[in-house]
């Protein structure tokens, strides 16, 4: 059995996770003694289920992710890639790859989508966001896939900030962002922002490892929340959001395992309301051009 650290947890697993730091029992804070488990099972026929309660569609209109109950667990089916079975209210996950699916793909799905949803079901809230630690505290960028969260985080890290998370932000009870794991996921056109070379013939995101000085392994107190909005010429890049607009952005970008769990939904809504009141999110609607990233950083640094 191998042991790693991710989202402040100890992950016990039967396969290697090269992206994750190893778990140090003596040097790890108490929060890391919460244990998550991951087991990779042989490929098998599709898992029986009791109907889907949530589905995500791809650009072609077909389902790429379906979620539903399967006996005493929740089933997440990434069509054509893998089934994941998550124990209800616990951080125990079993993966069953589809025929021909790579172990690498299964690992990435677990880290970037399955584990955040399992954390949510266990009583924590994980936002679809990227986060960095600056000298003023942690900054989180919340937004849809493709809105530029990772590019913003990488640009800050290239200027001296430290990465906390590329795509899933977990806050603890003290409003600190808990580090996820040290990987930037950037489209080839954005790789130069991080300092890597462009890969023009690749159609997938590149997974780039930050240097030691660009990664924070300790929770960082939250300073600012931004949600990314479409740019509107002639309007300020950074604006105060209305309470309703801020709450909608937070609710829409929270990972969920079972949307039909009303008790969990109510607790999450209360938490996000408190978070929005304590750290009123700002709307960031800059032009999504690499040459403007330095100006975005300047405008954020000028905030009081």
Coordinates of C-alpha atoms in Angstrom, one line a residue:
X1 CA 0.0 0.0 0.0
X2 CA 1.3 3.5 -0.9
X3 CA 0.7 6.7 1.1
X4 CA 0.4 10.2 -0.3
X5 CA -0.8 13.7 0.7
X6 CA -3.6 15.5 -1.2
X7 CA -6.2 18.1 0.0
X8 CA -4.7 17.8 3.5
X9 CA -5.5 14.1 3.6
X10 CA -3.5 10.9 3.7
X11 CA -4.3 8.9 0.6
X12 CA -3.8 5.2 0.9
X13 CA -3.7 3.5 -2.6
X14 CA -2.7 0.4 -4.3
X15 CA -1.1 2.2 -7.3
X16 CA 1.5 5.0 -7.8
X17 CA 0.4 8.6 -8.0
X18 CA 3.5 10.4 -9.4
X19 CA 1.8 13.9 -9.1
X20 CA 1.3 13.6 -5.3
X21 CA 3.8 14.3 -2.5
X22 CA 4.5 11.4 -0.2
X23 CA 2.9 11.3 3.2
X24 CA 5.2 11.9 6.1
X25 CA 3.5 10.7 9.3
X26 CA 5.9 12.6 11.7
X27 CA 5.9 15.8 9.7
X28 CA 2.3 15.9 8.6
X29 CA -0.3 18.1 10.5
X30 CA -3.1 16.5 12.3
X31 CA -5.5 17.3 9.4
X32 CA -3.7 14.8 7.2
X33 CA -4.5 12.0 9.5
X34 CA -7.9 11.9 7.8
X35 CA -7.6 8.9 5.5
X36 CA -8.9 8.5 2.0
X37 CA -8.5 5.3 0.1
X38 CA -8.3 4.5 -3.7
X39 CA -8.3 1.1 -5.2
X40 CA -7.9 0.2 -8.9
X41 CA -9.9 -2.9 -9.9
X42 CA -9.6 -4.9 -13.1
X43 CA -11.8 -3.8 -16.1
X44 CA -15.3 -5.2 -15.7
X45 CA -18.7 -4.9 -17.4
X46 CA -20.5 -1.6 -16.7
X47 CA -21.6 -1.3 -13.0
X48 CA -25.4 -1.8 -12.4
X49 CA -27.1 1.4 -11.2
X50 CA -30.5 2.7 -10.2
X51 CA -30.8 5.6 -12.7
X52 CA -28.8 8.8 -13.2
X53 CA -29.4 11.8 -10.9
X54 CA -26.9 14.1 -12.6
X55 CA -25.3 14.3 -16.0
X56 CA -22.6 16.4 -17.7
X57 CA -22.8 16.8 -21.5
X58 CA -19.8 17.4 -23.8
X59 CA -19.7 19.9 -26.6
X60 CA -21.3 17.3 -28.9
X61 CA -24.3 16.9 -26.7
X62 CA -23.5 13.4 -25.5
X63 CA -23.0 12.6 -21.8
X64 CA -19.4 12.5 -20.7
X65 CA -20.2 12.0 -17.0
X66 CA -23.2 10.4 -15.3
X67 CA -23.8 10.1 -11.6
X68 CA -26.3 7.8 -9.8
X69 CA -26.8 5.4 -6.9
X70 CA -25.4 1.9 -7.1
X71 CA -26.4 -0.2 -4.1
X72 CA -24.8 1.4 -1.1
X73 CA -22.4 3.6 -3.1
X74 CA -22.5 6.4 -5.7
X75 CA -21.4 5.6 -9.2
X76 CA -19.6 8.1 -11.4
X77 CA -19.4 7.0 -15.0
X78 CA -17.0 8.8 -17.2
X79 CA -18.2 7.3 -20.4
X80 CA -15.6 5.4 -22.3
X81 CA -13.0 5.9 -19.6
X82 CA -13.9 4.5 -16.2
X83 CA -16.5 3.9 -13.5
X84 CA -15.8 5.1 -10.0
X85 CA -17.7 3.8 -6.9
X86 CA -17.7 6.2 -3.9
X87 CA -18.8 5.0 -0.5
X88 CA -21.6 7.3 0.8
X89 CA -20.3 9.9 3.2
X90 CA -16.8 8.4 3.2
X91 CA -13.6 8.9 1.2
X92 CA -13.3 5.4 -0.1
X93 CA -13.1 5.1 -3.9
X94 CA -12.9 2.1 -6.2
X95 CA -12.1 2.6 -9.9
X96 CA -13.0 0.2 -12.7
X97 CA -11.3 1.3 -16.0
X98 CA -13.1 0.9 -19.3
X99 CA -11.3 -1.5 -21.7
X100 CA -8.4 0.3 -23.2
X101 CA -8.4 3.2 -20.7
X102 CA -5.0 4.2 -19.3
X103 CA -4.1 4.2 -15.7
X104 CA -2.9 7.7 -16.2
X105 CA -6.4 8.8 -17.3
X106 CA -8.0 7.1 -14.3
X107 CA -5.5 8.8 -11.9
X108 CA -6.3 12.2 -13.3
X109 CA -10.1 11.7 -13.2
X110 CA -9.8 10.6 -9.6
X111 CA -7.7 13.6 -8.5
X112 CA -9.5 16.3 -10.5
X113 CA -13.1 15.3 -10.3
X114 CA -13.9 12.2 -8.2
X115 CA -12.1 13.1 -5.0
X116 CA -13.5 16.7 -4.9
X117 CA -17.0 15.3 -5.2
X118 CA -16.3 12.7 -2.5
X119 CA -15.0 15.4 -0.2
X120 CA -18.2 17.4 -0.8
X121 CA -20.3 14.3 0.2
X122 CA -18.3 13.9 3.4
X123 CA -19.2 17.4 4.6
X124 CA -16.6 19.6 3.0
X125 CA -17.0 22.2 0.2
X126 CA -14.7 22.1 -2.8
X127 CA -15.0 24.9 -5.4
X128 CA -14.1 24.6 -9.1
X129 CA -11.3 27.2 -8.8
X130 CA -7.6 27.7 -8.9
X131 CA -5.7 29.3 -6.0
X132 CA -2.3 30.8 -5.2
X133 CA -0.6 32.1 -2.1
X134 CA 0.7 35.6 -2.1
X135 CA 2.4 37.7 0.6
X136 CA -1.1 39.2 1.4
X137 CA -2.8 35.8 1.6
X138 CA -4.5 33.3 -0.7
X139 CA -6.3 34.3 -3.9
X140 CA -8.9 32.0 -5.5
X141 CA -10.1 32.3 -9.1
X142 CA -13.5 30.7 -9.5
X143 CA -15.0 29.9 -12.9
X144 CA -16.2 27.5 -15.6
X145 CA -13.9 25.1 -17.4
X146 CA -11.9 27.1 -20.0
X147 CA -12.4 30.5 -18.3
X148 CA -8.7 30.9 -17.6
X149 CA -8.3 30.0 -14.0
X150 CA -5.2 27.9 -14.5
X151 CA -3.5 30.5 -16.7
X152 CA -4.1 33.2 -14.1
X153 CA -2.7 31.0 -11.3
X154 CA 0.4 30.1 -13.4
X155 CA 1.0 33.8 -14.2
X156 CA 1.0 34.6 -10.5
X157 CA 3.4 31.8 -9.7
X158 CA 5.7 32.9 -12.5
X159 CA 5.8 36.3 -10.6
X160 CA 6.6 34.8 -7.2
X161 CA 3.3 33.5 -5.8
X162 CA 3.0 29.9 -4.7
X163 CA 0.5 27.4 -6.1
X164 CA -2.2 26.0 -3.8
X165 CA -4.5 24.3 -6.2
X166 CA -5.0 24.3 -10.0
X167 CA -8.6 23.3 -10.3
X168 CA -10.2 22.4 -6.9
X169 CA -10.2 24.7 -3.9
X170 CA -10.9 23.3 -0.4
X171 CA -11.3 25.7 2.5
X172 CA -11.0 24.6 6.1
X173 CA -13.0 25.9 9.1
X174 CA -10.6 28.8 9.6
X175 CA -11.1 30.1 6.0
X176 CA -7.7 28.8 4.9
X177 CA -7.2 27.2 1.5
X178 CA -5.8 23.7 1.9
X179 CA -3.2 22.8 -0.8
X180 CA -4.4 20.2 -3.3
X181 CA -1.3 18.9 -5.1
X182 CA 1.6 20.5 -7.0
X183 CA 0.5 20.5 -10.7
X184 CA -0.3 23.2 -13.2
X185 CA -2.7 22.1 -16.0
X186 CA -2.2 24.4 -18.9
X187 CA -3.2 24.4 -22.6
X188 CA -0.2 24.5 -24.9
X189 CA -0.8 28.1 -25.8
X190 CA -0.6 29.1 -22.1
X191 CA 2.5 27.0 -21.2
X192 CA 4.9 29.9 -21.8
X193 CA 3.2 31.8 -19.0
X194 CA 4.5 29.3 -16.6
X195 CA 7.9 29.3 -18.2
X196 CA 7.5 26.1 -20.2
X197 CA 7.7 25.8 -24.0
X198 CA 4.7 25.8 -26.2
X199 CA 3.5 22.4 -27.5
X200 CA 1.6 23.4 -30.7
X201 CA 0.7 19.8 -31.8
X202 CA -1.0 18.8 -28.6
X203 CA -4.8 18.9 -28.1
X204 CA -4.7 18.3 -24.4
X205 CA -3.6 20.2 -21.3
X206 CA 0.0 19.9 -20.2
X207 CA 0.7 18.9 -16.6
X208 CA 3.6 21.0 -15.4
X209 CA 5.3 20.7 -12.0
X210 CA 6.0 23.9 -10.2
X211 CA 9.5 24.4 -8.7
X212 CA 9.7 24.2 -4.9
X213 CA 9.5 27.9 -4.5
X214 CA 6.2 28.0 -6.5
X215 CA 4.3 25.5 -4.4
X216 CA 2.9 25.9 -0.9
X217 CA 2.4 22.7 1.1
X218 CA 0.7 24.5 4.1
X219 CA -2.8 26.0 4.3
X220 CA -3.0 29.7 3.5
X221 CA -5.5 32.2 4.9
X222 CA -7.9 33.5 2.3
X223 CA -7.5 37.1 1.1
X224 CA -9.6 37.5 -2.0
X225 CA -12.2 35.6 -4.0
X226 CA -12.6 36.3 -7.7
X227 CA -15.1 34.8 -10.1
X228 CA -14.2 35.0 -13.8
X229 CA -16.8 36.7 -16.0
X230 CA -16.8 37.5 -19.8
X231 CA -14.9 40.6 -20.7
X232 CA -17.0 43.7 -21.7
X233 CA -15.0 46.4 -23.5
X234 CA -15.2 49.8 -21.8
X235 CA -16.0 48.3 -18.3
X236 CA -13.6 47.9 -15.4
X237 CA -11.8 44.6 -15.2
X238 CA -12.5 44.2 -11.5
X239 CA -15.9 45.1 -10.1
X240 CA -17.8 44.4 -6.9
X241 CA -20.4 41.7 -7.5
X242 CA -23.9 41.8 -6.1
X243 CA -24.8 39.4 -3.3
X244 CA -27.0 37.3 -5.6
X245 CA -24.4 37.3 -8.4
X246 CA -21.7 36.2 -6.0
X247 CA -23.8 33.4 -4.4
X248 CA -24.9 32.1 -7.8
X249 CA -21.2 31.9 -8.9
X250 CA -20.3 30.0 -5.7
X251 CA -23.2 27.6 -5.9
X252 CA -22.7 26.8 -9.6
X253 CA -19.0 26.1 -9.1
X254 CA -19.2 23.8 -6.1
X255 CA -18.4 20.1 -6.7
X256 CA -21.2 17.7 -5.8
X257 CA -21.5 14.0 -5.6
X258 CA -25.3 13.6 -5.0
X259 CA -27.4 16.7 -6.0
X260 CA -30.5 15.0 -4.5
X261 CA -29.0 15.1 -1.0
X262 CA -31.1 17.9 0.5
X263 CA -29.4 17.9 3.9
X264 CA -25.9 18.3 2.3
X265 CA -27.3 21.0 -0.1
X266 CA -28.7 23.1 2.7
X267 CA -25.4 22.8 4.7
X268 CA -23.4 23.8 1.6
X269 CA -25.7 26.8 0.9
X270 CA -25.3 28.1 4.4
X271 CA -21.5 27.7 4.2
X272 CA -21.3 29.5 0.9
X273 CA -23.5 32.3 2.2
X274 CA -21.2 32.8 5.2
X275 CA -18.2 32.6 2.9
X276 CA -19.7 35.2 0.6
X277 CA -20.5 37.5 3.5
X278 CA -17.0 37.2 5.0
X279 CA -15.1 37.5 1.7
X280 CA -17.4 39.3 -0.9
X281 CA -16.3 37.9 -4.3
X282 CA -15.2 40.3 -7.0
X283 CA -16.0 39.9 -10.7
X284 CA -12.9 39.7 -12.8
X285 CA -13.6 40.2 -16.5
X286 CA -10.2 40.9 -18.1
X287 CA -9.4 40.3 -21.8
X288 CA -8.2 36.7 -22.0
X289 CA -4.8 37.6 -23.6
X290 CA -1.4 36.5 -22.3
X291 CA -0.1 40.1 -22.8
X292 CA -2.7 41.4 -20.3
X293 CA -1.8 39.1 -17.4
X294 CA 0.8 41.5 -15.9
X295 CA -1.8 44.2 -15.8
X296 CA -4.3 41.9 -14.2
X297 CA -1.8 41.2 -11.4
X298 CA -1.1 44.9 -11.0
X299 CA -4.8 45.7 -10.6
X300 CA -5.3 43.0 -8.1
X301 CA -2.2 44.1 -6.1
X302 CA -3.6 47.6 -5.9
X303 CA -6.7 46.4 -4.1
X304 CA -6.9 47.5 -0.4

